CSV table of N, CA and C in Angstrom, one decimal:
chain,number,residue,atom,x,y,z
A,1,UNK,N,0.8,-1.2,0.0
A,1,UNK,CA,0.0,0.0,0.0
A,1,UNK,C,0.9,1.2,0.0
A,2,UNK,N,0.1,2.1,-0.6
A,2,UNK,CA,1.1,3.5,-1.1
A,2,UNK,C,0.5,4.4,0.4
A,3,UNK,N,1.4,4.8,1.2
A,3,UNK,CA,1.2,6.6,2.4
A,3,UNK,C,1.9,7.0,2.0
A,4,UNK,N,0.8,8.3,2.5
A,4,UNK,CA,1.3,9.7,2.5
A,4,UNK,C,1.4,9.6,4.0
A,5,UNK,N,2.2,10.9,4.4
A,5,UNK,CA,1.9,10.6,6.1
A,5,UNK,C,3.1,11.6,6.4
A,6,UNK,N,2.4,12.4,7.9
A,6,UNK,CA,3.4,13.5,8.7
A,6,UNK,C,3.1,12.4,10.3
A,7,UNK,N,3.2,13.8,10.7
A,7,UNK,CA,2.7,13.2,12.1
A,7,UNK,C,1.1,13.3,12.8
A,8,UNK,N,1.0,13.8,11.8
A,8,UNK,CA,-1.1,14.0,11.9
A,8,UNK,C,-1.8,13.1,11.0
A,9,UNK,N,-1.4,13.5,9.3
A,9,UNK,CA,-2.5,12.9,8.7
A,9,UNK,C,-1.7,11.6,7.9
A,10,UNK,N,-2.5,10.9,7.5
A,10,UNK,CA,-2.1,9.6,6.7
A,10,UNK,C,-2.9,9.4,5.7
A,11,UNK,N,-2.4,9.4,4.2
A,11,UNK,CA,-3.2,8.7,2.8
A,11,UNK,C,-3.0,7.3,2.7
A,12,UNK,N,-3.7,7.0,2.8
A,12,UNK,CA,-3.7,5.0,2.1
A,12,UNK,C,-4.3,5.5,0.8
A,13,UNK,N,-3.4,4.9,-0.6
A,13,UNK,CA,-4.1,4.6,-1.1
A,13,UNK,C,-3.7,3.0,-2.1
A,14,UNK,N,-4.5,2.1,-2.5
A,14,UNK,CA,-3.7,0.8,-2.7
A,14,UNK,C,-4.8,0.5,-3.7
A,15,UNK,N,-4.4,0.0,-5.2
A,15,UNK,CA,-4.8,-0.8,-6.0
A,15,UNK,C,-5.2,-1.8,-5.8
A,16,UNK,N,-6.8,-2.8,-5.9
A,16,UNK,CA,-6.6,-4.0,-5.9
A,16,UNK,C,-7.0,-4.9,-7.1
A,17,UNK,N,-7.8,-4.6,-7.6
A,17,UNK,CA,-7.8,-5.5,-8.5
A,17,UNK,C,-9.1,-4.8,-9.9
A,18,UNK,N,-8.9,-5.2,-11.1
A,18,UNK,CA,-9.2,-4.2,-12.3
A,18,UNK,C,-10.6,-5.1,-12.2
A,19,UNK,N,-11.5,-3.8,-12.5
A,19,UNK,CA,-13.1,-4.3,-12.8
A,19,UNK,C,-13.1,-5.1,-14.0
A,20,UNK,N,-12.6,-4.9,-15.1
A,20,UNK,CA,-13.1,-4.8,-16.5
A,20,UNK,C,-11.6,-5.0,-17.3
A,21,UNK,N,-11.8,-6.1,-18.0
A,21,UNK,CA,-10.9,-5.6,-18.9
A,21,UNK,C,-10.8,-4.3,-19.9
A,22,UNK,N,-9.7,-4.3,-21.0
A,22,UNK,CA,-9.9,-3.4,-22.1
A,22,UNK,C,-8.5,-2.6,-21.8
A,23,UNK,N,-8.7,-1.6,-22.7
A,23,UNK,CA,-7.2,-0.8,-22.7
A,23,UNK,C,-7.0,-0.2,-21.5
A,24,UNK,N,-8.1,0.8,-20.9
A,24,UNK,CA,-7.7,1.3,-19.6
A,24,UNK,C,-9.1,1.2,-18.6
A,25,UNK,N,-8.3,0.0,-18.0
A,25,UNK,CA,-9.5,-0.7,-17.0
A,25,UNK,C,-9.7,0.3,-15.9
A,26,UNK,N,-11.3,-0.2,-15.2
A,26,UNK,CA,-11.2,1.1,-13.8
A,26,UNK,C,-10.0,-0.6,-12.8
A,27,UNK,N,-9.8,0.3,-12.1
A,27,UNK,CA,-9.1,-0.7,-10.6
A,27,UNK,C,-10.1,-0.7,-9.7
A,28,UNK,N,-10.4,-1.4,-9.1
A,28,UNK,CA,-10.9,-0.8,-7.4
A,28,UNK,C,-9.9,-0.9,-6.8
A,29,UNK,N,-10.1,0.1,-5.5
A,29,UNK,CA,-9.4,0.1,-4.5
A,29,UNK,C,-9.5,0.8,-3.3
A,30,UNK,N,-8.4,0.9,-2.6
A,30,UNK,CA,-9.1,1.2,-1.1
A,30,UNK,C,-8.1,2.6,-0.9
A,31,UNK,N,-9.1,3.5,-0.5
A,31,UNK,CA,-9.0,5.0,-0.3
A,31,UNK,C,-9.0,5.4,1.2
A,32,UNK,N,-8.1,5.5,2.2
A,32,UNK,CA,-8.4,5.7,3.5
A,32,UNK,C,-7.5,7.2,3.7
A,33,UNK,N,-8.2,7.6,4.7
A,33,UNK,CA,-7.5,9.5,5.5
A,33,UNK,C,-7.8,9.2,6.6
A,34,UNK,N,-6.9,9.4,7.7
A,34,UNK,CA,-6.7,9.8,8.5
A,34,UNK,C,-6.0,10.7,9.7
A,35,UNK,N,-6.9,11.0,10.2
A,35,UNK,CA,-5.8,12.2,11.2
A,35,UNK,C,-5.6,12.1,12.4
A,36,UNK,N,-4.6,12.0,13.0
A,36,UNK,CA,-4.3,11.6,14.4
A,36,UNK,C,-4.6,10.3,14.4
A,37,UNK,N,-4.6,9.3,13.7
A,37,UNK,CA,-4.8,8.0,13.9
A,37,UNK,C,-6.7,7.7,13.7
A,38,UNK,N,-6.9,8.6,13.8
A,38,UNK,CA,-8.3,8.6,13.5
A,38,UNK,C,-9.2,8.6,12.0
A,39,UNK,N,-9.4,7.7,11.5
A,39,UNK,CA,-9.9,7.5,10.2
A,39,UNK,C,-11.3,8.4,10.2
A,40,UNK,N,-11.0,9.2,9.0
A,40,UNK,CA,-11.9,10.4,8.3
A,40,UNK,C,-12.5,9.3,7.3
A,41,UNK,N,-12.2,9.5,6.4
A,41,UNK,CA,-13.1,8.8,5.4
A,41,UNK,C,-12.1,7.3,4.9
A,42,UNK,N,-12.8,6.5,4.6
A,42,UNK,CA,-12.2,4.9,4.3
A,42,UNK,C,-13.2,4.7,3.1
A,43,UNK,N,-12.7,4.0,2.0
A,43,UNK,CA,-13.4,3.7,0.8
A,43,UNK,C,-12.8,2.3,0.2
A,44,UNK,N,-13.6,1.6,0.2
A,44,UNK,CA,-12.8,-0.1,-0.1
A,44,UNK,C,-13.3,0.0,-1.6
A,45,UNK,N,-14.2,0.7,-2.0
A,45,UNK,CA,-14.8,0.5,-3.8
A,45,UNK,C,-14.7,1.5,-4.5
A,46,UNK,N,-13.5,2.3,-4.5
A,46,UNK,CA,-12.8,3.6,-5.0
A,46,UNK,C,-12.7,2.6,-6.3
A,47,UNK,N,-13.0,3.7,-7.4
A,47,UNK,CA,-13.0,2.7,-8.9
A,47,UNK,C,-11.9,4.0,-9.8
A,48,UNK,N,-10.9,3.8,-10.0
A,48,UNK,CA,-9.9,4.4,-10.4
A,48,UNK,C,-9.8,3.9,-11.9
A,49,UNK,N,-9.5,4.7,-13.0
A,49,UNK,CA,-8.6,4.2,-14.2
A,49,UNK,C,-7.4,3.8,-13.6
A,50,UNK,N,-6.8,2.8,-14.5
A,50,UNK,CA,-5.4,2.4,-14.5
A,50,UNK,C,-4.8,3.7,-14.8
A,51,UNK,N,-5.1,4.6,-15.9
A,51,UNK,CA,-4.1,5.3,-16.8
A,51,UNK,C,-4.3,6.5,-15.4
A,52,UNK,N,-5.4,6.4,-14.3
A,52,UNK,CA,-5.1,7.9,-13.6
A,52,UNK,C,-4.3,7.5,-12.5
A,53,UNK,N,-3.8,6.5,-12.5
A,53,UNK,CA,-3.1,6.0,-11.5
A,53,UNK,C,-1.5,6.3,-12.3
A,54,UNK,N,-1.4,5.5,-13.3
A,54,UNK,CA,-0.2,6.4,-14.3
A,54,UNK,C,-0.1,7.6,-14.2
A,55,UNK,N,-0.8,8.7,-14.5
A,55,UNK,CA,-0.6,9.8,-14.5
A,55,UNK,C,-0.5,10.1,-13.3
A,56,UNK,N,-0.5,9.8,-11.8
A,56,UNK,CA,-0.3,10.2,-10.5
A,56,UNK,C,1.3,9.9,-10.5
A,57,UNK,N,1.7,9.0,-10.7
A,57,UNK,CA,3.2,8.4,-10.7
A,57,UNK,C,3.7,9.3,-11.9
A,58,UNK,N,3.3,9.4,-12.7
A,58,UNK,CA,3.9,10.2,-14.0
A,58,UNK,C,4.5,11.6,-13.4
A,59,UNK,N,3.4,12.1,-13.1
A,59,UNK,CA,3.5,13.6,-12.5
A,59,UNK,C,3.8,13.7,-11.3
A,60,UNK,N,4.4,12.9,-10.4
A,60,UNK,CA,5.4,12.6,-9.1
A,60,UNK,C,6.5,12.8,-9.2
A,61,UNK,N,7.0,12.2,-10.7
A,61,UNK,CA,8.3,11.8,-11.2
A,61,UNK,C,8.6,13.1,-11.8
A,62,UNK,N,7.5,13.6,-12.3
A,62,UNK,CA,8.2,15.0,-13.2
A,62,UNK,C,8.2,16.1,-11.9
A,63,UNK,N,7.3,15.9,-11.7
A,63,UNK,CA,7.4,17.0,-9.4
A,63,UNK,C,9.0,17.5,-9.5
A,64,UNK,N,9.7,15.8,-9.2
A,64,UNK,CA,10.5,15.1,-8.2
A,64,UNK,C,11.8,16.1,-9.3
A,65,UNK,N,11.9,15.7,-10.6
A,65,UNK,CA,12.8,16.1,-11.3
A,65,UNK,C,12.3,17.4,-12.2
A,66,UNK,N,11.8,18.5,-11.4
A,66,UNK,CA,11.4,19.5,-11.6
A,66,UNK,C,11.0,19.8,-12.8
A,67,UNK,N,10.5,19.0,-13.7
A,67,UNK,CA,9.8,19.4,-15.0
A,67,UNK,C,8.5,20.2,-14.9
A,68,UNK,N,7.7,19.7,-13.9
A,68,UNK,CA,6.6,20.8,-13.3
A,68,UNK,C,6.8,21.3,-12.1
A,69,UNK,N,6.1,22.2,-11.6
A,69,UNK,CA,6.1,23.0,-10.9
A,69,UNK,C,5.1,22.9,-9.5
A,70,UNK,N,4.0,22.1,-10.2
A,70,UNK,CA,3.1,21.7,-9.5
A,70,UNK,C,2.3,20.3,-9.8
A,71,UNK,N,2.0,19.8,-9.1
A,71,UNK,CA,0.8,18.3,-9.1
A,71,UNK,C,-0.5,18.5,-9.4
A,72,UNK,N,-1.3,18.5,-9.8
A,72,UNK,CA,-3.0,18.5,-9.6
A,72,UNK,C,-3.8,17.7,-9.8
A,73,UNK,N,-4.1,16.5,-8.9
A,73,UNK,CA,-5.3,15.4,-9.5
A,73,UNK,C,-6.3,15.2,-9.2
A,74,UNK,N,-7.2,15.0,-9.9
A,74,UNK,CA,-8.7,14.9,-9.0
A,74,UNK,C,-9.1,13.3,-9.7
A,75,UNK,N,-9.8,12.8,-9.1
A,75,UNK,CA,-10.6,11.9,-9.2
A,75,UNK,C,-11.9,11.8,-9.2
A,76,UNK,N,-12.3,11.1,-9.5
A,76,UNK,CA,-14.3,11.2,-9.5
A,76,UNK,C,-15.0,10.0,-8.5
A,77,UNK,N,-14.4,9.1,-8.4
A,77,UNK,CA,-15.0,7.9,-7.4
A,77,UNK,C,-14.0,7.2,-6.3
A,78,UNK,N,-13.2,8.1,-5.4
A,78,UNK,CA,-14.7,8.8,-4.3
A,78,UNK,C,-13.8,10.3,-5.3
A,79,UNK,N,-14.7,11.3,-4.8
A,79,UNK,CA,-14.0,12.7,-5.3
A,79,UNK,C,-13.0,12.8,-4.2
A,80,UNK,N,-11.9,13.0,-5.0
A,80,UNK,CA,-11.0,13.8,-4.0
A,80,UNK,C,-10.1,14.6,-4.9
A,81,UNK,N,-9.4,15.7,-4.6
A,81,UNK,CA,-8.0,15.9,-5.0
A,81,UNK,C,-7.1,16.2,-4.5
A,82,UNK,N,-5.9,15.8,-4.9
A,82,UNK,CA,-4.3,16.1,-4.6
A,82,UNK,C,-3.6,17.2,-5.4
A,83,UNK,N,-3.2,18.1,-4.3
A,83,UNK,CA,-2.4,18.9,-4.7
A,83,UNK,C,-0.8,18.8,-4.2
A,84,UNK,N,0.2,19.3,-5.1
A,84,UNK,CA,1.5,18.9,-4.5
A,84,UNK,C,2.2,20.0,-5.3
A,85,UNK,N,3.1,20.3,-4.2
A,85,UNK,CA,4.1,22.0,-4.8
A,85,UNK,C,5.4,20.9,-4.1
A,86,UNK,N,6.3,21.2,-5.0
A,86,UNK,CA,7.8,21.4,-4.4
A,86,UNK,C,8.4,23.0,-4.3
A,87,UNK,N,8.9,23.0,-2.8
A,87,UNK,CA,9.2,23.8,-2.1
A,87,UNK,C,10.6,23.6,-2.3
A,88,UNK,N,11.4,23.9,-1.3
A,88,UNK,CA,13.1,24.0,-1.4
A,88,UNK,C,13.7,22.6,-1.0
A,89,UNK,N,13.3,22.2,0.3
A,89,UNK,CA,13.5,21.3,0.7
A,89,UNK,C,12.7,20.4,0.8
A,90,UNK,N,11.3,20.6,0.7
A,90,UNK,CA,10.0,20.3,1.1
A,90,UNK,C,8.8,20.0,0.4
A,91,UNK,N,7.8,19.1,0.3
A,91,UNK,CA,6.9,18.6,-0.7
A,91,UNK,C,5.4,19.1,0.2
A,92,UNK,N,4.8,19.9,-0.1
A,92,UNK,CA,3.4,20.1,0.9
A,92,UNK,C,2.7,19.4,-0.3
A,93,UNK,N,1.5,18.6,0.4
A,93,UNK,CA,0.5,18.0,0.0
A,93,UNK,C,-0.6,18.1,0.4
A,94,UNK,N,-1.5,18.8,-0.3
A,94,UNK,CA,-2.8,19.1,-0.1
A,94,UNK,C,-4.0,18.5,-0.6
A,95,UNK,N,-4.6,17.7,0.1
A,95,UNK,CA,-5.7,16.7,0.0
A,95,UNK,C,-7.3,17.1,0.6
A,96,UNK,N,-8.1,17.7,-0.9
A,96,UNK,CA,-9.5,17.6,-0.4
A,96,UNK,C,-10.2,16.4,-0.6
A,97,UNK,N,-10.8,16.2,0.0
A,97,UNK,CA,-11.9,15.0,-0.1
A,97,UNK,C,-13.6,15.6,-0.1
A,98,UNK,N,-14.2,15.3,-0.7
A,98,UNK,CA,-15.6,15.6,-0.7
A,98,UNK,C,-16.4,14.3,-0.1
A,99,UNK,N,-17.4,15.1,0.8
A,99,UNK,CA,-18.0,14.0,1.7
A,99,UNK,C,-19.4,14.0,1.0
A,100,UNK,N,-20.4,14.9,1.3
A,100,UNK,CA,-21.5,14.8,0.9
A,100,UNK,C,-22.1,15.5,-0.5
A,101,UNK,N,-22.5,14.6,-1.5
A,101,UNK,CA,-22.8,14.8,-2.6
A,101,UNK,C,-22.2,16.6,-3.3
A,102,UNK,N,-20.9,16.3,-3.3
A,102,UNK,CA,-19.7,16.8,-4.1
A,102,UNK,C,-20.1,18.4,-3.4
A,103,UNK,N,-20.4,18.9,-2.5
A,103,UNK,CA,-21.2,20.0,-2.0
A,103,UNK,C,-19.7,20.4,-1.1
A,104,UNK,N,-20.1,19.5,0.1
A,104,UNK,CA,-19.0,20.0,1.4
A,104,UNK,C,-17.4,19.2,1.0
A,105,UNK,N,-16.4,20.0,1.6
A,105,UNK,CA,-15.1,18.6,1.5
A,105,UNK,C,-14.4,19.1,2.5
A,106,UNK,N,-13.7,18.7,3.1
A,106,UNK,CA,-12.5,19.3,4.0
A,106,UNK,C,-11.0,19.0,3.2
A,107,UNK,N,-10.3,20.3,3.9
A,107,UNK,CA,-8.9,19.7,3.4
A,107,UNK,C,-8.3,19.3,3.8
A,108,UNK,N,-7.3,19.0,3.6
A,108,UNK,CA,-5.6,18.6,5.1
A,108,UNK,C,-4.7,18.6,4.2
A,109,UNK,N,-3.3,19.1,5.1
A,109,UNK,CA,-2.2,19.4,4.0
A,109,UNK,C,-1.2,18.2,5.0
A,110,UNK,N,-0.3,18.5,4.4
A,110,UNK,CA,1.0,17.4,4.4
A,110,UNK,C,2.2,17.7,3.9
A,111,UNK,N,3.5,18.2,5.1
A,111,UNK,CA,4.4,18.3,4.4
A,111,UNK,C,5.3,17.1,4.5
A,112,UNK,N,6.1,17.4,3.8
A,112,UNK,CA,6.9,15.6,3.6
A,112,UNK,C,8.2,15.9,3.1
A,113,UNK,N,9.4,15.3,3.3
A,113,UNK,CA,10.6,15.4,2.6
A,113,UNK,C,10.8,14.5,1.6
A,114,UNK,N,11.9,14.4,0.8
A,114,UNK,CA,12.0,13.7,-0.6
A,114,UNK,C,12.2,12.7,-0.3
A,115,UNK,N,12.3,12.0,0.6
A,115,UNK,CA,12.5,10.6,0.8
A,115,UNK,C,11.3,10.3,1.4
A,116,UNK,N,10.4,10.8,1.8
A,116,UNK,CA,8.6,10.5,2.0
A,116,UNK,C,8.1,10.3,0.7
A,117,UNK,N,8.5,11.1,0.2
A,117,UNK,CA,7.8,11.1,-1.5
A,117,UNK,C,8.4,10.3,-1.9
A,118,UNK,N,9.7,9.9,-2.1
A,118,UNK,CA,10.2,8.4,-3.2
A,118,UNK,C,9.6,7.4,-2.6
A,119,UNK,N,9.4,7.2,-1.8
A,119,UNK,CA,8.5,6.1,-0.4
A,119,UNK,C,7.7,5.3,-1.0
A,120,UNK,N,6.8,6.4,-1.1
A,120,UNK,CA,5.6,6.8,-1.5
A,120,UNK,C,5.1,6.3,-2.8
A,121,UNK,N,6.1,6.6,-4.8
A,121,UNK,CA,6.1,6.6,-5.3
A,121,UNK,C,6.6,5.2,-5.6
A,122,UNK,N,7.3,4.6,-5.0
A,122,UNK,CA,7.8,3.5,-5.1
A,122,UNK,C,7.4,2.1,-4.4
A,123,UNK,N,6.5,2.6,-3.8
A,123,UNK,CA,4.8,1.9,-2.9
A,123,UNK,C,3.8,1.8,-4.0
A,124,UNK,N,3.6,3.1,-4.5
A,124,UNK,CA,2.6,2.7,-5.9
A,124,UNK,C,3.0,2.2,-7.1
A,125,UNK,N,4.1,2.8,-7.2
A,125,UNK,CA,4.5,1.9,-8.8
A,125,UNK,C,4.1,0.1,-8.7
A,126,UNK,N,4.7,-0.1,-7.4
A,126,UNK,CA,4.6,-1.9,-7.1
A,126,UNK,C,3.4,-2.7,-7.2
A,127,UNK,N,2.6,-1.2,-6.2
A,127,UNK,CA,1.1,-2.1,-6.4
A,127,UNK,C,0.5,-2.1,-7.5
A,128,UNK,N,0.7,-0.7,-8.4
A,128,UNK,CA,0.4,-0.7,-9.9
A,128,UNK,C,0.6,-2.0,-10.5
A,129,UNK,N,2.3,-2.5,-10.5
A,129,UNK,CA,2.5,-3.6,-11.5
A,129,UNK,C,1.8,-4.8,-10.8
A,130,UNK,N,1.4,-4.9,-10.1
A,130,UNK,CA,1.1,-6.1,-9.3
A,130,UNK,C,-0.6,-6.2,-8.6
A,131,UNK,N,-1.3,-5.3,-9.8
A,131,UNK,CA,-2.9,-5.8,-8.9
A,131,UNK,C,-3.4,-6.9,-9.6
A,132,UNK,N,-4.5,-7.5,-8.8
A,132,UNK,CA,-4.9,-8.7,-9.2
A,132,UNK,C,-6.0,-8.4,-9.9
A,133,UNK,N,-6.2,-9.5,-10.9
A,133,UNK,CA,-6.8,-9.6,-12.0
A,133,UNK,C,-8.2,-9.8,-11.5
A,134,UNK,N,-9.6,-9.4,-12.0
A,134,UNK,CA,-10.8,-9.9,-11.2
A,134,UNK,C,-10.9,-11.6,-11.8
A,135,UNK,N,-11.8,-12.4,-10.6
A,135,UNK,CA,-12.0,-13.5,-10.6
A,135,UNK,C,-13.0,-14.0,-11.9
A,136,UNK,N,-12.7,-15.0,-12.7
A,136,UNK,CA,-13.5,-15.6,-13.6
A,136,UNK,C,-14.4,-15.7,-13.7
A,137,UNK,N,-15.6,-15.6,-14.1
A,137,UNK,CA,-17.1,-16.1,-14.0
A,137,UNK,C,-17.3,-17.4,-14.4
A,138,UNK,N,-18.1,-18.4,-13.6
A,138,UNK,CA,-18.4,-19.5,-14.7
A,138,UNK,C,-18.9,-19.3,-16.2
């Protein structure tokens, strides 16, 4: 499983296994926040494209080797988005999540050093190559 994490909040997020075949399958997977140890929102049926999971690693790597400037992702199931600036030494990460029908969300930020982020990056690439295929039907 891929964290984010300071000493307050923590992102779970972990690929498990592709709905559908085809070129760019959704994944499900499990979406957890928490702060102080205390789980905010937990999502076990987060339905992700493969390719937006690519593009999250894509645009980490360009972050990391300064080709952008900034991160910006959103997703649609559950909504959330990630924001990420590199600073001098420093990676802040800012995560809204929407709770009730895309209306309210709260945010939480996250600073982190570069070796939180390669962590991180190298947590999801693995689970990327390695989610399981859905089960057969008779």
């Amino acid at each position: 499983m891929a964290l984010i994490t300071d000493d307050f909040i923590e992102v779970e997020l972990k690929p498990r296994t592709y709905q559908e075949d085809g070129n760019d399958p959704f994944v499900l997977s499990i979406f957890e926040l928490s702060e102080s140890k205390k789980v905010i929102v937990r999502d076990f049926s987060a339905v992700l494209l493969k390719s937006e999971y690519e593009k999250l690693v894509s645009e980490i790597e360009d972050l990391m080797n300064n080709k952008l400037k900034n991160l910006y992702f959103e997703t649609i199931e559950p909504l959330f988005i990630l924001r990420m600036n590199k600073l001098i030494e420093k990676y802040v990460i800012e995560i809204e999540v929407f709770i009730n029908d895309e209306i309210q969300s709260e945010q939480y930020e996250i600073k982190l050093d570069e070796e939180h982020v390669k962590c991180f990056l190298k947590d999801l690439k693995y689970d990327i190559e390695n989610i399981k295929k859905p089960p057969k039907l008779p």
